[in-house]
Coordinates of C-alpha atoms and ligand atoms in Angstrom, one line a residue:
X20 CA 89.9 127.6 123.6
X21 CA 88.3 127.6 127.0
X22 CA 88.1 124.3 128.5
X23 CA 85.1 122.4 127.9
X24 CA 84.4 124.2 124.7
X25 CA 82.0 126.7 123.5
X26 CA 78.4 126.5 123.3
X27 CA 76.3 124.1 121.0
X28 CA 75.5 125.5 117.7
X29 CA 72.1 123.2 117.9
X30 CA 70.2 126.1 118.4
X31 CA 70.5 127.5 114.9
X32 CA 68.8 126.1 112.0
X33 CA 70.9 125.2 108.9
X34 CA 67.5 126.1 106.2
X35 CA 69.2 129.4 105.1
X36 CA 72.5 128.7 105.0
X37 CA 73.9 127.6 101.4
X38 CA 74.8 124.1 100.2
X39 CA 77.9 122.9 100.8
X40 CA 80.3 122.6 97.5
X41 CA 81.4 119.0 97.1
X42 CA 84.4 117.8 98.7
X43 CA 87.0 117.8 96.5
X44 CA 87.3 113.6 95.0
X45 CA 87.6 111.7 92.3
X46 CA 84.6 113.3 90.4
X47 CA 84.4 113.1 86.6
X48 CA 88.1 110.8 86.7
X49 CA 88.3 108.4 84.3
X50 CA 89.7 105.4 85.7
X51 CA 90.8 102.1 83.5
X52 CA 90.7 99.6 86.2
X53 CA 92.3 96.1 85.1
X54 CA 91.5 93.0 86.9
X55 CA 93.3 89.7 87.3
X56 CA 93.3 86.5 88.2
X57 CA 93.3 86.0 92.2
X58 CA 90.8 85.3 95.0
X59 CA 90.9 89.3 95.7
X60 CA 89.5 90.2 92.4
X61 CA 86.1 90.2 94.9
X62 CA 87.8 93.2 96.7
X63 CA 88.0 95.0 93.1
X64 CA 83.9 94.9 93.0
X65 CA 84.1 96.6 95.9
X66 CA 86.1 99.5 94.9
X67 CA 84.7 99.4 91.5
X68 CA 81.5 100.4 93.4
X69 CA 83.2 103.4 95.6
X70 CA 84.8 104.8 92.5
X71 CA 81.1 104.6 91.2
X72 CA 79.4 106.3 94.1
X73 CA 81.9 109.1 93.7
X74 CA 80.9 109.3 90.2
X75 CA 83.9 108.6 88.5
X76 CA 83.8 107.4 85.3
X77 CA 85.4 103.5 85.6
X78 CA 86.3 101.1 82.3
X79 CA 87.1 97.4 83.5
X80 CA 89.9 95.5 81.7
X81 CA 90.0 91.6 83.2
X82 CA 92.2 89.3 82.2
X83 CA 91.3 85.9 81.6
X84 CA 92.1 84.2 84.8
X85 CA 90.2 87.6 86.4
X86 CA 87.0 85.7 84.7
X87 CA 87.8 82.4 86.7
X88 CA 87.1 84.3 90.1
X89 CA 84.4 86.8 89.2
X90 CA 82.0 87.7 86.3
X91 CA 82.1 90.7 83.9
X92 CA 78.1 90.9 84.3
X93 CA 79.6 92.1 88.3
X94 CA 82.1 95.2 86.6
X95 CA 79.4 95.4 84.2
X96 CA 76.6 96.2 86.8
X97 CA 79.1 97.9 89.7
X98 CA 80.5 100.4 86.4
X99 CA 77.7 101.0 84.3
X100 CA 80.1 100.4 81.4
X101 CA 81.0 97.9 79.2
X102 CA 83.7 95.2 80.5
X103 CA 86.6 94.7 78.2
X104 CA 88.6 91.6 78.0
X105 CA 88.9 89.7 74.5
X106 CA 92.1 91.2 72.5
X107 CA 90.8 90.3 69.2
X108 CA 87.2 91.4 69.6
X109 CA 85.9 91.7 66.1
X110 CA 83.5 94.8 67.2
X111 CA 84.7 97.7 65.7
X112 CA 85.1 99.2 69.4
X113 CA 86.5 96.2 70.3
X114 CA 88.9 96.3 67.2
X115 CA 91.6 99.0 68.9
X116 CA 90.5 98.8 72.7
X117 CA 94.0 98.0 73.7
X118 CA 94.7 101.3 72.4
X119 CA 91.9 103.7 72.6
X120 CA 91.0 102.9 76.2
X121 CA 94.1 103.9 77.6
X122 CA 93.8 107.5 75.2
X123 CA 90.5 107.9 76.9
X124 CA 91.7 107.3 80.5
X125 CA 93.0 109.3 83.5
X126 CA 94.8 106.6 85.2
X127 CA 95.1 102.9 85.0
X128 CA 94.9 100.9 88.2
X129 CA 95.4 97.1 88.8
X130 CA 93.9 95.7 91.4
X131 CA 94.6 93.3 92.6
X132 CA 97.9 92.4 90.7
X133 CA 99.3 89.1 90.2
X134 CA 102.9 88.0 90.1
X135 CA 102.0 86.7 86.7
X136 CA 100.3 90.2 85.5
X137 CA 103.3 92.3 87.2
X138 CA 106.1 89.9 85.3
X139 CA 103.9 90.5 81.9
X140 CA 104.4 94.1 82.5
X141 CA 107.6 94.7 83.8
X142 CA 109.3 92.6 80.8
X143 CA 106.9 94.6 78.1
X144 CA 104.3 91.7 77.1
X145 CA 102.3 92.7 75.2
X146 CA 100.1 89.1 75.0
X147 CA 96.6 90.1 76.6
X148 CA 94.0 92.8 76.5
X149 CA 95.2 94.7 79.5
X150 CA 98.8 94.1 79.0
X151 CA 98.8 95.7 75.8
X152 CA 97.0 98.3 76.7
X153 CA 99.3 99.2 79.7
X154 CA 102.2 99.2 77.2
X155 CA 100.6 101.4 75.0
X156 CA 99.4 103.7 77.6
X157 CA 100.9 107.3 78.5
X158 CA 99.3 108.1 82.2
X159 CA 99.7 107.3 85.3
X160 CA 99.7 103.7 86.3
X161 CA 99.0 101.8 89.9
X162 CA 99.1 99.0 91.0
X163 CA 98.0 96.4 93.7
X164 CA 100.2 93.5 94.5
X165 CA 98.4 91.1 95.7
X166 CA 99.5 87.1 96.3
X167 CA 101.0 84.4 98.5
X168 CA 103.9 86.2 100.7
X169 CA 106.2 83.4 99.2
X170 CA 105.3 84.5 95.4
X171 CA 105.7 88.1 96.7
X172 CA 109.1 87.9 98.7
X173 CA 110.5 85.7 95.4
X174 CA 113.5 88.0 94.1
X175 CA 111.6 87.0 90.3
X176 CA 108.6 89.1 91.7
X177 CA 110.7 91.7 93.7
X178 CA 113.0 92.5 90.7
X179 CA 109.9 93.0 88.0
X180 CA 107.8 95.5 91.0
X181 CA 111.7 97.4 91.3
X182 CA 111.4 97.6 87.2
X183 CA 108.0 98.8 87.5
X184 CA 109.0 101.5 89.7
X185 CA 111.8 102.7 88.1
X186 CA 109.5 102.7 84.9
X187 CA 107.4 105.6 87.2
X188 CA 104.6 103.2 88.2
X189 CA 102.9 103.7 91.8
X190 CA 103.1 100.2 93.6
X191 CA 101.4 100.7 96.2
X192 CA 102.8 98.0 99.2
X193 CA 100.2 95.3 100.1
X194 CA 99.0 94.7 103.4
X195 CA 100.2 91.7 106.0
X196 CA 97.3 90.0 107.7
X197 CA 96.0 86.7 107.3
X198 CA 95.7 85.4 103.1
X199 CA 93.0 83.2 101.7
X200 CA 96.0 80.7 101.0
X201 CA 95.8 80.2 105.2
X202 CA 99.3 81.5 105.3
X203 CA 99.6 85.1 107.1
X204 CA 102.1 87.3 106.0
X205 CA 102.6 90.5 103.7
X206 CA 100.2 89.8 100.0
X207 CA 96.5 91.5 101.0
X208 CA 94.4 94.0 98.8
X209 CA 95.6 97.9 100.6
X210 CA 93.2 99.3 102.5
X211 CA 90.6 101.1 99.5
X212 CA 90.8 104.8 102.1
X213 CA 95.0 104.2 101.0
X214 CA 94.3 103.8 97.1
X215 CA 91.7 106.4 96.7
X216 CA 94.6 109.1 98.5
X217 CA 97.2 107.4 96.1
X218 CA 94.9 108.4 93.0
X219 CA 94.1 111.8 94.2
X220 CA 97.6 112.5 95.0
X221 CA 98.1 111.6 91.2
X222 CA 95.6 114.5 90.2
X223 CA 96.8 116.9 92.8
X224 CA 99.3 119.7 92.6
X225 CA 102.5 118.6 94.1
X226 CA 103.1 122.7 95.3
X227 CA 104.1 121.3 99.0
X228 CA 106.4 118.8 97.5
X229 CA 109.4 119.2 99.8
X230 CA 107.8 120.9 102.5
X231 CA 107.9 119.2 106.3
X232 CA 104.3 120.5 107.9
X233 CA 103.5 119.8 111.7
X234 CA 99.4 119.9 112.6
X235 CA 97.8 119.9 115.4
X236 CA 94.2 118.9 115.4
X237 CA 91.4 117.8 117.8
X238 CA 90.8 118.6 121.7
X239 CA 93.0 118.4 124.7
X240 CA 91.8 116.8 127.8
X241 CA 92.8 117.7 131.1
X242 CA 92.1 115.2 134.2
X243 CA 90.5 116.2 137.4
X244 CA 90.4 112.5 138.3
X245 CA 91.0 109.0 137.1
X246 CA 87.6 108.5 134.8
X247 CA 86.6 112.5 134.6
X248 CA 88.1 115.2 132.3
X249 CA 87.6 119.1 131.1
X250 CA 87.6 118.8 127.1
X251 CA 85.5 120.7 124.4
X252 CA 83.4 119.3 121.2
X253 CA 86.6 119.2 118.7
X254 CA 86.2 116.0 116.5
X255 CA 89.6 116.9 114.7
X256 CA 87.9 117.0 111.1
X257 CA 89.5 120.1 110.1
X258 CA 93.3 119.1 111.2
X259 CA 92.4 115.7 109.5
X260 CA 91.6 117.1 106.7
X261 CA 94.4 119.6 106.7
X262 CA 96.8 116.5 107.0
X263 CA 95.2 114.6 104.3
X264 CA 95.0 117.2 101.7
X265 CA 98.9 118.3 102.6
X266 CA 99.8 115.0 102.1
X267 CA 97.8 114.3 98.7
X268 CA 100.0 117.7 97.4
X269 CA 103.3 116.2 98.6
X270 CA 103.7 117.3 101.8
X271 CA 105.4 115.4 104.5
X272 CA 103.2 115.6 107.5
X273 CA 103.0 114.7 111.0
X274 CA 99.7 114.8 113.1
X275 CA 100.0 115.7 116.7
X276 CA 96.2 114.7 117.7
X277 CA 94.6 114.8 120.9
X278 CA 92.0 112.3 121.5
X279 CA 89.6 111.7 118.7
X280 CA 87.4 108.7 116.8
X281 CA 89.7 109.3 113.4
X282 CA 91.4 107.2 111.3
X283 CA 95.1 107.7 110.7
X284 CA 95.0 109.6 106.9
X285 CA 97.4 107.2 104.9
X286 CA 101.4 108.7 104.6
X287 CA 100.9 111.1 107.8
X288 CA 102.8 110.5 110.9
X289 CA 100.4 110.5 113.8
X290 CA 101.5 111.1 117.3
X291 CA 98.6 110.8 120.0
X292 CA 98.6 112.6 123.2
X293 CA 96.2 113.8 125.7
X294 CA 96.7 117.1 127.5
X295 CA 97.6 120.6 126.8
X296 CA 101.0 120.1 128.4
X297 CA 101.6 116.7 126.3
X298 CA 100.7 118.5 123.1
X299 CA 103.0 121.4 123.6
X300 CA 106.0 119.2 125.1
X301 CA 105.4 117.1 121.4
X302 CA 105.2 119.9 118.9
X303 CA 108.1 121.8 121.1
X304 CA 110.0 118.9 120.3
X305 CA 109.0 118.0 116.5
X306 CA 109.3 121.7 115.7
X307 CA 112.9 121.8 114.9
X308 CA 112.4 120.4 111.4
X309 CA 109.3 121.7 110.3
X310 CA 108.8 124.5 107.5
X311 CA 105.1 124.8 108.0
X312 CA 103.2 124.6 111.7
X313 CA 99.1 125.0 111.7
X314 CA 97.3 124.8 114.9
X315 CA 94.1 123.6 113.9
X316 CA 93.7 121.6 117.4
X317 CA 91.5 123.3 120.0
X318 CA 94.1 123.6 123.1
X319 CA 92.3 123.7 126.8
X320 CA 93.4 127.1 128.1
X321 CA 93.1 125.8 131.1
X322 CA 93.7 122.6 133.6
X323 CA 93.0 121.9 136.7
X324 CA 95.4 122.6 139.3
X325 CA 95.9 119.0 140.7
X326 CA 94.3 115.7 139.6
X327 CA 92.9 113.7 141.7
X328 CA 94.6 110.0 142.5
X329 CA 91.2 108.3 143.3
X330 CA 87.5 108.9 141.8
X331 CA 86.0 112.0 143.9
X332 CA 82.9 110.7 145.5
X333 CA 80.1 112.6 145.0
X334 CA 79.7 112.3 148.5
X335 CA 82.3 114.4 149.2
X336 CA 82.9 118.3 149.5
X337 CA 83.9 119.4 146.0
X338 CA 81.8 122.5 144.6
X339 CA 84.2 124.3 142.9
X340 CA 87.7 123.3 140.5
X341 CA 90.5 125.2 140.7
X342 CA 92.6 126.0 137.6
X343 CA 95.1 127.0 136.2
X344 CA 96.7 127.9 133.1
X345 CA 97.9 126.0 130.4
X346 CA 100.9 126.9 128.0
X347 CA 99.3 129.0 124.5
X348 CA 101.2 126.5 121.7
X349 CA 101.2 128.9 119.0
X350 CA 102.1 131.9 121.2
X351 CA 105.0 130.2 122.3
X352 CA 106.2 128.8 119.0
X353 CA 105.1 132.8 117.8
X354 CA 107.7 134.3 120.6
X355 CA 110.3 131.9 119.4
X356 CA 110.5 131.7 115.8
X357 CA 112.7 130.9 113.5
X358 CA 113.2 132.7 110.4
X359 CA 111.7 130.8 107.4
X360 CA 109.1 129.5 109.4
X361 CA 105.7 129.5 108.6
X362 CA 102.9 129.5 111.5
X363 CA 99.1 129.5 110.7
X364 CA 96.6 129.5 114.0
X365 CA 93.1 129.2 113.5
X366 CA 90.4 131.6 115.7
X367 CA 87.7 129.9 116.8
X368 CA 84.9 132.8 117.1
X369 CA 81.6 133.4 118.4
X370 CA 81.4 137.0 118.2
X371 CA 83.4 139.9 116.3
X372 CA 85.0 137.0 114.7
X373 CA 87.8 139.4 112.5
X374 CA 88.0 141.7 115.2
X375 CA 89.2 138.6 117.3
X376 CA 91.2 136.9 114.5
X377 CA 93.0 139.8 113.9
X378 CA 94.1 140.4 117.4
X379 CA 95.5 136.7 117.8
X380 CA 97.1 137.1 114.3
X381 CA 98.8 139.8 115.8
X382 CA 99.2 138.6 119.6
X383 CA 100.8 135.7 118.5
X384 CA 103.1 136.5 116.1
X385 CA 100.9 134.2 113.0
X386 CA 101.5 134.9 109.5
X387 CA 97.8 133.0 109.0
X388 CA 94.9 133.1 111.1
X389 CA 91.4 131.0 109.4
X390 CA 88.8 132.6 111.5
X391 CA 85.4 130.1 112.2
X392 CA 82.1 130.6 113.7
X393 CA 81.8 128.3 116.2
X394 CA 78.0 128.7 116.8
X395 CA 76.9 127.9 112.9
X396 CA 75.3 124.9 112.6
X397 CA 77.9 124.1 110.1
X398 CA 80.8 125.6 110.8
X399 CA 83.4 124.9 113.3
X400 CA 83.3 122.3 116.2
X401 CA 82.3 118.4 115.0
X402 CA 80.5 118.9 111.2
X403 CA 81.5 117.9 108.4
X404 CA 81.8 121.7 106.6
X405 CA 83.3 125.1 108.0
X406 CA 83.1 128.7 106.5
X407 CA 86.2 130.3 107.2
X408 CA 88.0 133.7 106.5
X409 CA 91.7 133.8 105.9
X410 CA 93.6 136.9 107.9
X411 CA 96.6 137.8 107.2
X412 CA 99.1 141.3 108.0
X413 CA 97.7 142.7 104.7
X414 CA 94.1 141.0 103.7
X415 CA 91.0 138.8 104.6
X416 CA 89.4 136.5 102.2
X417 CA 85.9 134.9 102.7
X418 CA 85.6 131.1 101.7
X419 CA 82.1 130.0 101.2
X420 CA 81.0 127.2 102.5
X421 CA 82.7 124.2 102.2
X422 CA 83.1 120.2 103.2
X423 CA 86.2 120.6 105.7
X424 CA 88.8 119.2 102.8
X425 CA 87.9 121.3 101.0
X426 CA 88.4 124.0 103.1
X427 CA 92.1 122.4 103.8
X428 CA 92.9 122.8 100.0
X429 CA 91.8 126.7 100.0
X430 CA 93.8 126.9 103.3
X431 CA 97.0 125.5 101.9
X432 CA 96.6 127.5 98.6
X433 CA 96.8 130.5 100.7
X434 CA 100.1 129.2 102.6
X435 CA 101.4 128.4 99.3
X436 CA 101.1 131.7 98.0
X437 CA 102.5 132.9 101.6
X438 CA 105.6 130.6 101.0
X439 CA 106.2 131.7 97.7
X440 CA 108.5 134.8 97.9
Ligands
LIG5 O1 88.1 119.4 115.0 P1 86.8 119.7 114.6 O2 85.2 119.4 115.3 O3 86.8 119.8 113.0 O4 86.3 121.4 114.9 C1 87.6 122.6 114.1 C2 87.6 123.6 114.9 C3 86.4 124.7 115.4 C4 88.2 123.0 116.6 C5 88.6 124.1 114.1 O5 88.4 124.6 112.9 C6 89.8 125.2 114.7 O6 88.8 126.2 115.0 N1 90.8 125.2 115.9 C7 91.5 126.0 117.1 C8 90.2 126.1 118.4 C9 90.8 126.8 119.2 O7 91.2 126.6 120.2 O8 90.9 128.3 118.7 P2 91.5 129.5 119.5 O9 90.7 130.7 119.4 O10 91.0 129.5 121.2 O11 92.9 129.9 119.7 C10 93.8 130.2 118.7 C11 94.7 129.8 118.0 O12 95.8 129.3 119.3 C12 94.2 128.3 117.6 O13 95.5 127.9 117.1 C13 94.8 127.3 118.9 O14 95.3 125.7 118.3 C14 95.8 127.9 119.3 N2 96.4 127.5 120.9 C15 95.4 127.9 121.8 C16 95.1 127.8 123.0 C17 96.4 127.1 123.6 N3 96.6 126.7 124.8 N4 97.6 127.3 122.5 C18 97.2 127.0 121.3 O15 98.0 127.0 120.5

């Protein structure tokens, strides 16, 4: 990747390009959403809205205590579905609700989960509709405990949570911060992004479980003076999408990221670097323990030979910048590879895409090269979508225009094939 990036793609019109297939998500998933009596119940309303926006099918069950904090009407309006709460509802739909609700769902999410509800579930009680429905459920159960820190750390609650983990329920650790009771500590509802990733992982094949994967992402910055640098337009989205999807599929993921403006993917170890040399040194140190390394970063091929200690003055005589080559991280890995390590590179191309991709596959000794067009208005740098061709020594597969997450999933499908003897 040349320093300063490729040509801006804005000149091309996207009018003739096909619509991108939707990102893999929670669309169509049936979520039985339990809400219990905590001040954090108002956050659950926002989550129900997020799920509905994503076209998940949400059915809310509220405990009596939850109704002290927020009304059924809110959840009914946000989910578009009847809200359940009565164990002994006499209408035909309500009588067997404790059995039918979980039969008609793909997973149970309880948020917020109070100490009271956690205790009920840990002891197999079925004295309200939510606990009875969970007892009758043969589907994954996810809990988001939210309560005062002392209640959370009380041995009784800790034992109850341990018991629920033993049963196989997923307990998402509460976040720390200031709590509604005025104290500071653990007990807050987690971020929605983490909960969403947990749900997506439940529905994903765990075909990367046990694999240790390192992914590079984003641009590098090569400093000229304290305020200026050479870089390129990589946003990091492709590498971050690879990290999120690999994590969902069970991998242990480390992301070595250049300067990007993206939130850390939940459950992924993120190591931040700035320059190509820092990225190379970090990758070299971490490579030892990896099964798969993916180079999605747009590493600057060159850096200024010197970085001025002081800001270069425009009145000064600088009219050219002397450059020197940066290390090629993927090529170094390819030269020194140990048996069993799978190497995936990207090729950012503006012309002769496949020919150039194949050259990089061979020259860098890679197993797979993902070729993307950097001149398309919806492919390559700094856009949400990509259209790539997957090249191996044996074959080529052209993918359609997809979101970067969907592209990442298709890349992992191919990696799983290559990694399976
Ligand atoms: O970040 P986004 O905005 O989402 O954009 C995604 C992307 C276009 C940056 C990404 O999909 C991509 O193509 N990344 C590789 C860009 C690139 O540097 O391509 P290249 O053809 O110059 O390099 C080939 C391979 O060698 C890449 O795997 C690259 O990471 C690696 N490389 C390159 C140079 C270098 N000095 N060291 C390297 O390891």
